[in-house]
């Protein structure tokens, strides 16, 4: 289903008057604070978040998977679904592919279909955490970290193949998440596994085109439950530093032990110019891959507050913005629309933080005032500003209501049936 400008206009009509009133009231309030509405809107419109190709169907857990119907079962259908999201919220102009779940058969056709819905290709993800049917050797006991040189070479070759695929699609980054680790003390040598991983990543790094980045994603546990080779930001940062200037650390919000201060990790990485990208999601306990901002919206705001300040005060390049979530209960497209709105809202809140007075509060140890400044921004309802930024770029004032009023899911089920299944998690 292709969403047209007429679709957007017809569904916006009933909301225009209320929205205009709410936006004008807010704009007046923000201008009184000395904020420039146009620049806020431009910054919000410029924030484009990549959609993970593996999150366009119904995810599952080891305990079960409940299909929602109308799922994309081909790469072209996935691209069309990202096109639906982008048409509604004008905030998702690219897809992040996972190889081999999304290997293009006909590159010209894929590029043409993507252009038809105005989306491009963000970072490509390698996968050495599953064995492919025809695979000569298994990744059961690891891939780039494996003691067996032949298995390491297999995994290195796969990553090189992923880069070649990405190059044909115009992607500019390789995301490496390694499941490699151990589930029992004594199972493997921590030092040997790290050395193997470093040497393997060096071979892959040598294959990176000049204008590409390598994003090294860390995770404390799962699928192994005693140790993970790249377990935390420090290990990823260490490897990125050893590899070179094209290597960075990727922060998946769900890849932290409970109560970890993620915004401090981000600030440290930005200080070193090594914050390469994000996988946005939310979680209560583990790597739950829930809707962004659905559990800890204040943490998400603090993460964006550090980003806004960091962009002003460090040389860290603009990171890759991606969602990494898994949808077990909600319509996957509605879930992604909610995640996008939460990200835009947190960014808008961070953009109105009075950074100058915050610095003064920090200088004069006025702790209460510092908190007042942050919470004032967090408690300001900026939804009309986010909606206006989307409306001005030709999107829906309420993407999720337009999605429902246009009966998109019903249309997809009619076309694809209730049994179609998307490759991915
Ligand atoms: C690992 C991870 C990684 C992806 C996978 C789908 O938990 O976050 O980013 O490869 O999810
Ligand atoms: Mn991730």
mmCIF file of N, CA, C and O in Angstrom, residues 207-290:
data_model
loop_
_atom_site.group_PDB
_atom_site.id
_atom_site.type_symbol
_atom_site.label_atom_id
_atom_site.label_comp_id
_atom_site.label_asym_id
_atom_site.label_seq_id
_atom_site.Cartn_x
_atom_site.Cartn_y
_atom_site.Cartn_z
ATOM 1 N N UNK A 207 39.058 -4.076 5.045
ATOM 2 C CA UNK A 207 38.175 -4.173 3.862
ATOM 3 C C UNK A 207 37.219 -2.994 3.768
ATOM 4 O O UNK A 207 36.512 -2.798 2.781
ATOM 5 N N UNK A 208 37.188 -2.141 4.829
ATOM 6 C CA UNK A 208 36.206 -1.049 4.866
ATOM 7 C C UNK A 208 36.542 0.026 3.831
ATOM 8 O O UNK A 208 37.671 0.533 3.808
ATOM 9 N N UNK A 209 35.587 0.417 2.971
ATOM 10 C CA UNK A 209 35.840 1.537 2.053
ATOM 11 C C UNK A 209 36.192 2.811 2.835
ATOM 12 O O UNK A 209 35.833 2.938 4.014
ATOM 13 N N UNK A 210 36.895 3.730 2.166
ATOM 14 C CA UNK A 210 37.411 4.927 2.837
ATOM 15 C C UNK A 210 36.347 5.691 3.621
ATOM 16 O O UNK A 210 36.565 6.096 4.753
ATOM 17 N N UNK A 211 35.172 5.831 3.050
ATOM 18 C CA UNK A 211 34.136 6.669 3.688
ATOM 19 C C UNK A 211 33.141 5.863 4.520
ATOM 20 O O UNK A 211 32.007 6.292 4.759
ATOM 21 N N UNK A 212 33.543 4.654 4.910
ATOM 22 C CA UNK A 212 32.657 3.822 5.734
ATOM 23 C C UNK A 212 33.038 3.884 7.208
ATOM 24 O O UNK A 212 34.135 4.319 7.565
ATOM 25 N N UNK A 213 32.081 3.458 8.055
ATOM 26 C CA UNK A 213 32.342 3.297 9.488
ATOM 27 C C UNK A 213 32.105 1.843 9.894
ATOM 28 O O UNK A 213 31.296 1.151 9.263
ATOM 29 N N UNK A 214 32.827 1.396 10.928
ATOM 30 C CA UNK A 214 32.515 0.109 11.555
ATOM 31 C C UNK A 214 31.930 0.442 12.923
ATOM 32 O O UNK A 214 32.560 1.158 13.711
ATOM 33 N N UNK A 215 30.701 -0.029 13.167
ATOM 34 C CA UNK A 215 30.032 0.226 14.437
ATOM 35 C C UNK A 215 30.080 -1.045 15.276
ATOM 36 O O UNK A 215 29.526 -2.076 14.879
ATOM 37 N N UNK A 216 30.781 -0.986 16.405
ATOM 38 C CA UNK A 216 30.972 -2.173 17.243
ATOM 39 C C UNK A 216 29.963 -2.147 18.386
ATOM 40 O O UNK A 216 30.023 -1.289 19.268
ATOM 41 N N UNK A 217 29.005 -3.070 18.332
ATOM 42 C CA UNK A 217 27.915 -3.107 19.309
ATOM 43 C C UNK A 217 28.276 -4.029 20.469
ATOM 44 O O UNK A 217 28.728 -5.154 20.251
ATOM 45 N N UNK A 218 28.115 -3.570 21.695
ATOM 46 C CA UNK A 218 28.428 -4.386 22.876
ATOM 47 C C UNK A 218 27.126 -4.883 23.519
ATOM 48 O O UNK A 218 26.039 -4.343 23.253
ATOM 49 N N UNK A 219 27.264 -5.938 24.334
ATOM 50 C CA UNK A 219 26.090 -6.503 25.023
ATOM 51 C C UNK A 219 26.571 -7.357 26.177
ATOM 52 O O UNK A 219 27.468 -8.172 25.996
ATOM 53 N N UNK A 220 26.021 -7.201 27.402
ATOM 54 C CA UNK A 220 26.581 -7.925 28.562
ATOM 55 C C UNK A 220 26.303 -9.423 28.567
ATOM 56 O O UNK A 220 27.160 -10.207 28.988
ATOM 57 N N UNK A 221 25.141 -9.824 28.068
ATOM 58 C CA UNK A 221 24.828 -11.279 28.050
ATOM 59 C C UNK A 221 23.722 -11.557 27.045
ATOM 60 O O UNK A 221 23.134 -10.623 26.512
ATOM 61 N N UNK A 222 23.430 -12.913 26.825
ATOM 62 C CA UNK A 222 22.471 -13.431 25.838
ATOM 63 C C UNK A 222 23.020 -13.275 24.418
ATOM 64 O O UNK A 222 23.276 -12.128 24.017
ATOM 65 N N UNK A 223 23.198 -14.412 23.749
ATOM 66 C CA UNK A 223 22.741 -15.763 24.065
ATOM 67 C C UNK A 223 23.614 -16.550 25.037
ATOM 68 O O UNK A 223 23.214 -17.629 25.467
ATOM 69 N N UNK A 224 24.808 -16.028 25.376
ATOM 70 C CA UNK A 224 25.611 -16.730 26.372
ATOM 71 C C UNK A 224 25.364 -16.081 27.737
ATOM 72 O O UNK A 224 25.052 -14.908 27.822
ATOM 73 N N UNK A 225 25.514 -16.851 28.772
ATOM 74 C CA UNK A 225 25.043 -16.381 30.089
ATOM 75 C C UNK A 225 26.124 -16.365 31.170
ATOM 76 O O UNK A 225 25.809 -16.226 32.351
ATOM 77 N N UNK A 226 27.406 -16.503 30.800
ATOM 78 C CA UNK A 226 28.497 -16.317 31.782
ATOM 79 C C UNK A 226 29.390 -15.165 31.345
ATOM 80 O O UNK A 226 29.700 -14.277 32.145
ATOM 81 N N UNK A 227 29.779 -15.118 30.073
ATOM 82 C CA UNK A 227 30.602 -14.002 29.577
ATOM 83 C C UNK A 227 30.283 -13.720 28.117
ATOM 84 O O UNK A 227 29.836 -14.608 27.387
ATOM 85 N N UNK A 228 30.460 -12.460 27.715
ATOM 86 C CA UNK A 228 30.359 -12.065 26.310
ATOM 87 C C UNK A 228 31.653 -11.340 25.971
ATOM 88 O O UNK A 228 32.111 -10.500 26.754
ATOM 89 N N UNK A 229 32.258 -11.675 24.824
ATOM 90 C CA UNK A 229 33.586 -11.110 24.503
ATOM 91 C C UNK A 229 33.515 -9.577 24.471
ATOM 92 O O UNK A 229 34.293 -8.893 25.128
ATOM 93 N N UNK A 230 32.584 -9.005 23.713
ATOM 94 C CA UNK A 230 32.399 -7.552 23.683
ATOM 95 C C UNK A 230 31.206 -7.234 24.586
ATOM 96 O O UNK A 230 30.090 -7.010 24.153
ATOM 97 N N UNK A 231 31.468 -7.227 25.902
ATOM 98 C CA UNK A 231 30.396 -7.192 26.905
ATOM 99 C C UNK A 231 29.953 -5.793 27.297
ATOM 100 O O UNK A 231 28.825 -5.611 27.763
ATOM 101 N N UNK A 232 30.848 -4.802 27.157
ATOM 102 C CA UNK A 232 30.461 -3.461 27.622
ATOM 103 C C UNK A 232 31.105 -2.365 26.776
ATOM 104 O O UNK A 232 31.927 -2.649 25.903
ATOM 105 N N UNK A 233 30.740 -1.144 27.041
ATOM 106 C CA UNK A 233 31.218 -0.021 26.201
ATOM 107 C C UNK A 233 32.739 0.047 26.213
ATOM 108 O O UNK A 233 33.364 0.342 25.187
ATOM 109 N N UNK A 234 33.345 -0.291 27.384
ATOM 110 C CA UNK A 234 34.797 -0.213 27.503
ATOM 111 C C UNK A 234 35.504 -1.136 26.527
ATOM 112 O O UNK A 234 36.479 -0.748 25.873
ATOM 113 N N UNK A 235 34.993 -2.349 26.391
ATOM 114 C CA UNK A 235 35.618 -3.317 25.479
ATOM 115 C C UNK A 235 35.421 -2.876 24.032
ATOM 116 O O UNK A 235 36.346 -2.949 23.214
ATOM 117 N N UNK A 236 34.204 -2.406 23.718
ATOM 118 C CA UNK A 236 33.956 -1.913 22.351
ATOM 119 C C UNK A 236 34.851 -0.719 22.053
ATOM 120 O O UNK A 236 35.495 -0.649 20.994
ATOM 121 N N UNK A 237 34.969 0.213 23.029
ATOM 122 C CA UNK A 237 35.785 1.421 22.872
ATOM 123 C C UNK A 237 37.256 1.051 22.683
ATOM 124 O O UNK A 237 37.935 1.572 21.787
ATOM 125 N N UNK A 238 37.707 0.090 23.470
ATOM 126 C CA UNK A 238 39.110 -0.379 23.374
ATOM 127 C C UNK A 238 39.388 -0.899 21.967
ATOM 128 O O UNK A 238 40.369 -0.518 21.328
ATOM 129 N N UNK A 239 38.476 -1.717 21.460
ATOM 130 C CA UNK A 239 38.663 -2.292 20.117
ATOM 131 C C UNK A 239 38.591 -1.198 19.051
ATOM 132 O O UNK A 239 39.417 -1.153 18.137
ATOM 133 N N UNK A 240 37.648 -0.270 19.202
ATOM 134 C CA UNK A 240 37.488 0.808 18.215
ATOM 135 C C UNK A 240 38.757 1.666 18.160
ATOM 136 O O UNK A 240 39.231 2.030 17.081
ATOM 137 N N UNK A 241 39.335 1.893 19.325
ATOM 138 C CA UNK A 241 40.581 2.683 19.374
ATOM 139 C C UNK A 241 41.722 1.939 18.715
ATOM 140 O O UNK A 241 42.488 2.496 17.931
ATOM 141 N N UNK A 242 41.809 0.643 18.996
ATOM 142 C CA UNK A 242 42.908 -0.164 18.427
ATOM 143 C C UNK A 242 42.758 -0.254 16.900
ATOM 144 O O UNK A 242 43.742 -0.217 16.173
ATOM 145 N N UNK A 243 41.510 -0.334 16.404
ATOM 146 C CA UNK A 243 41.289 -0.566 14.964
ATOM 147 C C UNK A 243 41.592 0.670 14.136
ATOM 148 O O UNK A 243 42.170 0.573 13.056
ATOM 149 N N UNK A 244 41.114 1.827 14.609
ATOM 150 C CA UNK A 244 41.409 3.037 13.845
ATOM 151 C C UNK A 244 40.250 4.015 13.789
ATOM 152 O O UNK A 244 39.192 3.771 14.374
ATOM 153 N N UNK A 245 40.437 5.105 13.024
ATOM 154 C CA UNK A 245 39.474 6.218 13.069
ATOM 155 C C UNK A 245 38.132 5.898 12.438
ATOM 156 O O UNK A 245 37.162 6.619 12.663
ATOM 157 N N UNK A 246 38.023 4.836 11.670
ATOM 158 C CA UNK A 246 36.737 4.473 11.065
ATOM 159 C C UNK A 246 35.913 3.564 11.977
ATOM 160 O O UNK A 246 34.788 3.197 11.637
ATOM 161 N N UNK A 247 36.460 3.198 13.134
ATOM 162 C CA UNK A 247 35.741 2.294 14.049
ATOM 163 C C UNK A 247 35.168 3.073 15.232
ATOM 164 O O UNK A 247 35.837 3.960 15.780
ATOM 165 N N UNK A 248 33.917 2.758 15.561
ATOM 166 C CA UNK A 248 33.199 3.469 16.619
ATOM 167 C C UNK A 248 32.423 2.485 17.489
ATOM 168 O O UNK A 248 32.236 1.313 17.119
ATOM 169 N N UNK A 249 31.916 2.995 18.603
ATOM 170 C CA UNK A 249 31.079 2.187 19.499
ATOM 171 C C UNK A 249 29.602 2.459 19.220
ATOM 172 O O UNK A 249 29.216 3.609 19.035
ATOM 173 N N UNK A 250 28.805 1.379 19.133
ATOM 174 C CA UNK A 250 27.353 1.509 18.954
ATOM 175 C C UNK A 250 26.668 1.179 20.266
ATOM 176 O O UNK A 250 26.941 0.148 20.875
ATOM 177 N N UNK A 251 25.783 2.076 20.705
ATOM 178 C CA UNK A 251 25.087 1.939 21.983
ATOM 179 C C UNK A 251 23.662 1.451 21.751
ATOM 180 O O UNK A 251 22.826 2.182 21.222
ATOM 181 N N UNK A 252 23.397 0.170 22.099
ATOM 182 C CA UNK A 252 22.027 -0.351 22.076
ATOM 183 C C UNK A 252 21.494 -0.155 23.486
ATOM 184 O O UNK A 252 22.048 -0.696 24.443
ATOM 185 N N UNK A 253 20.418 0.641 23.644
ATOM 186 C CA UNK A 253 19.940 1.006 24.977
ATOM 187 C C UNK A 253 19.639 -0.216 25.842
ATOM 188 O O UNK A 253 19.766 -0.169 27.065
ATOM 189 N N UNK A 254 19.269 -1.344 25.195
ATOM 190 C CA UNK A 254 18.903 -2.548 25.965
ATOM 191 C C UNK A 254 20.095 -3.387 26.398
ATOM 192 O O UNK A 254 19.931 -4.397 27.084
ATOM 193 N N UNK A 255 21.274 -2.982 26.007
ATOM 194 C CA UNK A 255 22.477 -3.787 26.276
ATOM 195 C C UNK A 255 23.253 -3.274 27.486
ATOM 196 O O UNK A 255 24.485 -3.084 27.426
ATOM 197 N N UNK A 256 22.527 -3.033 28.567
ATOM 198 C CA UNK A 256 23.165 -2.550 29.795
ATOM 199 C C UNK A 256 22.585 -3.284 30.992
ATOM 200 O O UNK A 256 21.396 -3.604 31.010
ATOM 201 N N UNK A 257 23.411 -3.560 31.972
ATOM 202 C CA UNK A 257 22.930 -4.177 33.200
ATOM 203 C C UNK A 257 22.032 -3.169 33.910
ATOM 204 O O UNK A 257 22.146 -1.955 33.684
ATOM 205 N N UNK A 258 21.080 -3.635 34.726
ATOM 206 C CA UNK A 258 20.101 -2.737 35.359
ATOM 207 C C UNK A 258 20.755 -1.509 35.998
ATOM 208 O O UNK A 258 21.847 -1.608 36.557
ATOM 209 N N UNK A 259 20.106 -0.332 35.811
ATOM 210 C CA UNK A 259 20.540 0.922 36.449
ATOM 211 C C UNK A 259 21.871 1.450 35.950
ATOM 212 O O UNK A 259 22.490 2.287 36.610
ATOM 213 N N UNK A 260 22.329 0.960 34.789
ATOM 214 C CA UNK A 260 23.558 1.536 34.223
ATOM 215 C C UNK A 260 23.274 2.965 33.764
ATOM 216 O O UNK A 260 22.210 3.234 33.195
ATOM 217 N N UNK A 261 24.205 3.881 33.996
ATOM 218 C CA UNK A 261 24.020 5.273 33.577
ATOM 219 C C UNK A 261 24.458 5.410 32.119
ATOM 220 O O UNK A 261 25.608 5.709 31.808
ATOM 221 N N UNK A 262 23.504 5.188 31.203
ATOM 222 C CA UNK A 262 23.822 5.174 29.773
ATOM 223 C C UNK A 262 24.230 6.561 29.278
ATOM 224 O O UNK A 262 25.142 6.710 28.459
ATOM 225 N N UNK A 263 23.584 7.625 29.800
ATOM 226 C CA UNK A 263 23.929 8.967 29.337
ATOM 227 C C UNK A 263 25.365 9.331 29.715
ATOM 228 O O UNK A 263 26.028 10.069 28.979
ATOM 229 N N UNK A 264 25.883 8.742 30.817
ATOM 230 C CA UNK A 264 27.290 9.015 31.158
ATOM 231 C C UNK A 264 28.219 8.286 30.194
ATOM 232 O O UNK A 264 29.220 8.851 29.739
ATOM 233 N N UNK A 265 27.858 7.040 29.814
ATOM 234 C CA UNK A 265 28.661 6.288 28.831
ATOM 235 C C UNK A 265 28.731 7.088 27.524
ATOM 236 O O UNK A 265 29.797 7.296 26.948
ATOM 237 N N UNK A 266 27.611 7.587 27.109
ATOM 238 C CA UNK A 266 27.498 8.353 25.867
ATOM 239 C C UNK A 266 28.370 9.606 25.941
ATOM 240 O O UNK A 266 29.119 9.906 25.020
ATOM 241 N N UNK A 267 28.340 10.299 27.107
ATOM 242 C CA UNK A 267 29.139 11.522 27.278
ATOM 243 C C UNK A 267 30.629 11.194 27.178
ATOM 244 O O UNK A 267 31.393 11.903 26.517
ATOM 245 N N UNK A 268 31.018 10.074 27.776
ATOM 246 C CA UNK A 268 32.429 9.663 27.724
ATOM 247 C C UNK A 268 32.835 9.336 26.287
ATOM 248 O O UNK A 268 33.878 9.790 25.810
ATOM 249 N N UNK A 269 31.979 8.606 25.573
ATOM 250 C CA UNK A 269 32.300 8.246 24.180
ATOM 251 C C UNK A 269 32.381 9.498 23.306
ATOM 252 O O UNK A 269 33.259 9.619 22.459
ATOM 253 N N UNK A 270 31.482 10.475 23.553
ATOM 254 C CA UNK A 270 31.508 11.709 22.745
ATOM 255 C C UNK A 270 32.780 12.504 23.044
ATOM 256 O O UNK A 270 33.390 13.080 22.151
ATOM 257 N N UNK A 271 33.212 12.489 24.298
ATOM 258 C CA UNK A 271 34.453 13.189 24.657
ATOM 259 C C UNK A 271 35.612 12.642 23.832
ATOM 260 O O UNK A 271 36.500 13.386 23.423
ATOM 261 N N UNK A 272 35.568 11.332 23.562
ATOM 262 C CA UNK A 272 36.647 10.675 22.797
ATOM 263 C C UNK A 272 36.326 10.626 21.301
ATOM 264 O O UNK A 272 37.063 10.033 20.517
ATOM 265 N N UNK A 273 35.158 11.167 20.898
ATOM 266 C CA UNK A 273 34.804 11.166 19.475
ATOM 267 C C UNK A 273 34.536 9.773 18.928
ATOM 268 O O UNK A 273 34.723 9.505 17.735
ATOM 269 N N UNK A 274 34.081 8.863 19.810
ATOM 270 C CA UNK A 274 33.901 7.464 19.396
ATOM 271 C C UNK A 274 32.457 6.979 19.525
ATOM 272 O O UNK A 274 32.199 5.766 19.471
ATOM 273 N N UNK A 275 31.503 7.917 19.672
ATOM 274 C CA UNK A 275 30.096 7.500 19.695
ATOM 275 C C UNK A 275 29.620 7.384 18.255
ATOM 276 O O UNK A 275 29.427 8.389 17.573
ATOM 277 N N UNK A 276 29.436 6.109 17.790
ATOM 278 C CA UNK A 276 29.158 5.896 16.372
ATOM 279 C C UNK A 276 27.689 5.769 16.035
ATOM 280 O O UNK A 276 27.279 6.064 14.919
ATOM 281 N N UNK A 277 26.879 5.321 17.035
ATOM 282 C CA UNK A 277 25.477 5.145 16.692
ATOM 283 C C UNK A 277 24.666 4.588 17.834
ATOM 284 O O UNK A 277 25.219 4.216 18.879
ATOM 285 N N UNK A 278 23.350 4.561 17.611
ATOM 286 C CA UNK A 278 22.415 4.059 18.611
ATOM 287 C C UNK A 278 21.502 2.993 18.035
ATOM 288 O O UNK A 278 21.142 3.060 16.854
ATOM 289 N N UNK A 279 21.123 2.049 18.863
ATOM 290 C CA UNK A 279 19.979 1.177 18.635
ATOM 291 C C UNK A 279 18.994 1.538 19.733
ATOM 292 O O UNK A 279 19.207 1.214 20.896
ATOM 293 N N UNK A 280 17.977 2.307 19.354
ATOM 294 C CA UNK A 280 17.002 2.771 20.336
ATOM 295 C C UNK A 280 15.951 1.695 20.605
ATOM 296 O O UNK A 280 15.477 1.023 19.689
ATOM 297 N N UNK A 281 15.606 1.528 21.872
ATOM 298 C CA UNK A 281 14.514 0.660 22.312
ATOM 299 C C UNK A 281 14.320 0.969 23.792
ATOM 300 O O UNK A 281 14.866 1.951 24.296
ATOM 301 N N UNK A 282 13.545 0.205 24.500
ATOM 302 C CA UNK A 282 13.431 0.389 25.943
ATOM 303 C C UNK A 282 13.342 -0.975 26.604
ATOM 304 O O UNK A 282 13.064 -1.991 25.933
ATOM 305 N N UNK A 283 13.604 -0.997 27.898
ATOM 306 C CA UNK A 283 13.602 -2.285 28.595
ATOM 307 C C UNK A 283 13.361 -2.078 30.080
ATOM 308 O O UNK A 283 13.663 -1.021 30.625
ATOM 309 N N UNK A 284 12.790 -3.082 30.728
ATOM 310 C CA UNK A 284 12.546 -3.059 32.178
ATOM 311 C C UNK A 284 13.578 -3.927 32.892
ATOM 312 O O UNK A 284 14.063 -3.589 33.955
ATOM 313 N N UNK A 285 13.953 -5.004 32.290
ATOM 314 C CA UNK A 285 14.827 -5.992 32.953
ATOM 315 C C UNK A 285 16.072 -6.294 32.120
ATOM 316 O O UNK A 285 17.186 -5.968 32.500
ATOM 317 N N UNK A 286 15.893 -6.928 30.929
ATOM 318 C CA UNK A 286 17.052 -7.344 30.117
ATOM 319 C C UNK A 286 17.015 -6.650 28.771
ATOM 320 O O UNK A 286 16.597 -5.490 28.666
ATOM 321 N N UNK A 287 17.451 -7.358 27.721
ATOM 322 C CA UNK A 287 17.410 -6.814 26.360
ATOM 323 C C UNK A 287 16.008 -7.020 25.810
ATOM 324 O O UNK A 287 15.773 -7.766 24.867
ATOM 325 N N UNK A 288 15.036 -6.319 26.402
ATOM 326 C CA UNK A 288 13.615 -6.572 26.140
ATOM 327 C C UNK A 288 13.160 -6.029 24.791
ATOM 328 O O UNK A 288 12.087 -6.383 24.296
ATOM 329 N N UNK A 289 13.935 -5.142 24.172
ATOM 330 C CA UNK A 289 13.599 -4.596 22.846
ATOM 331 C C UNK A 289 12.177 -4.048 22.759
ATOM 332 O O UNK A 289 11.465 -4.255 21.771
ATOM 333 N N UNK A 290 11.756 -3.313 23.800
ATOM 334 C CA UNK A 290 10.405 -2.736 23.836
ATOM 335 C C UNK A 290 10.372 -1.373 23.141
ATOM 336 O O UNK A 290 11.404 -0.821 22.783
#
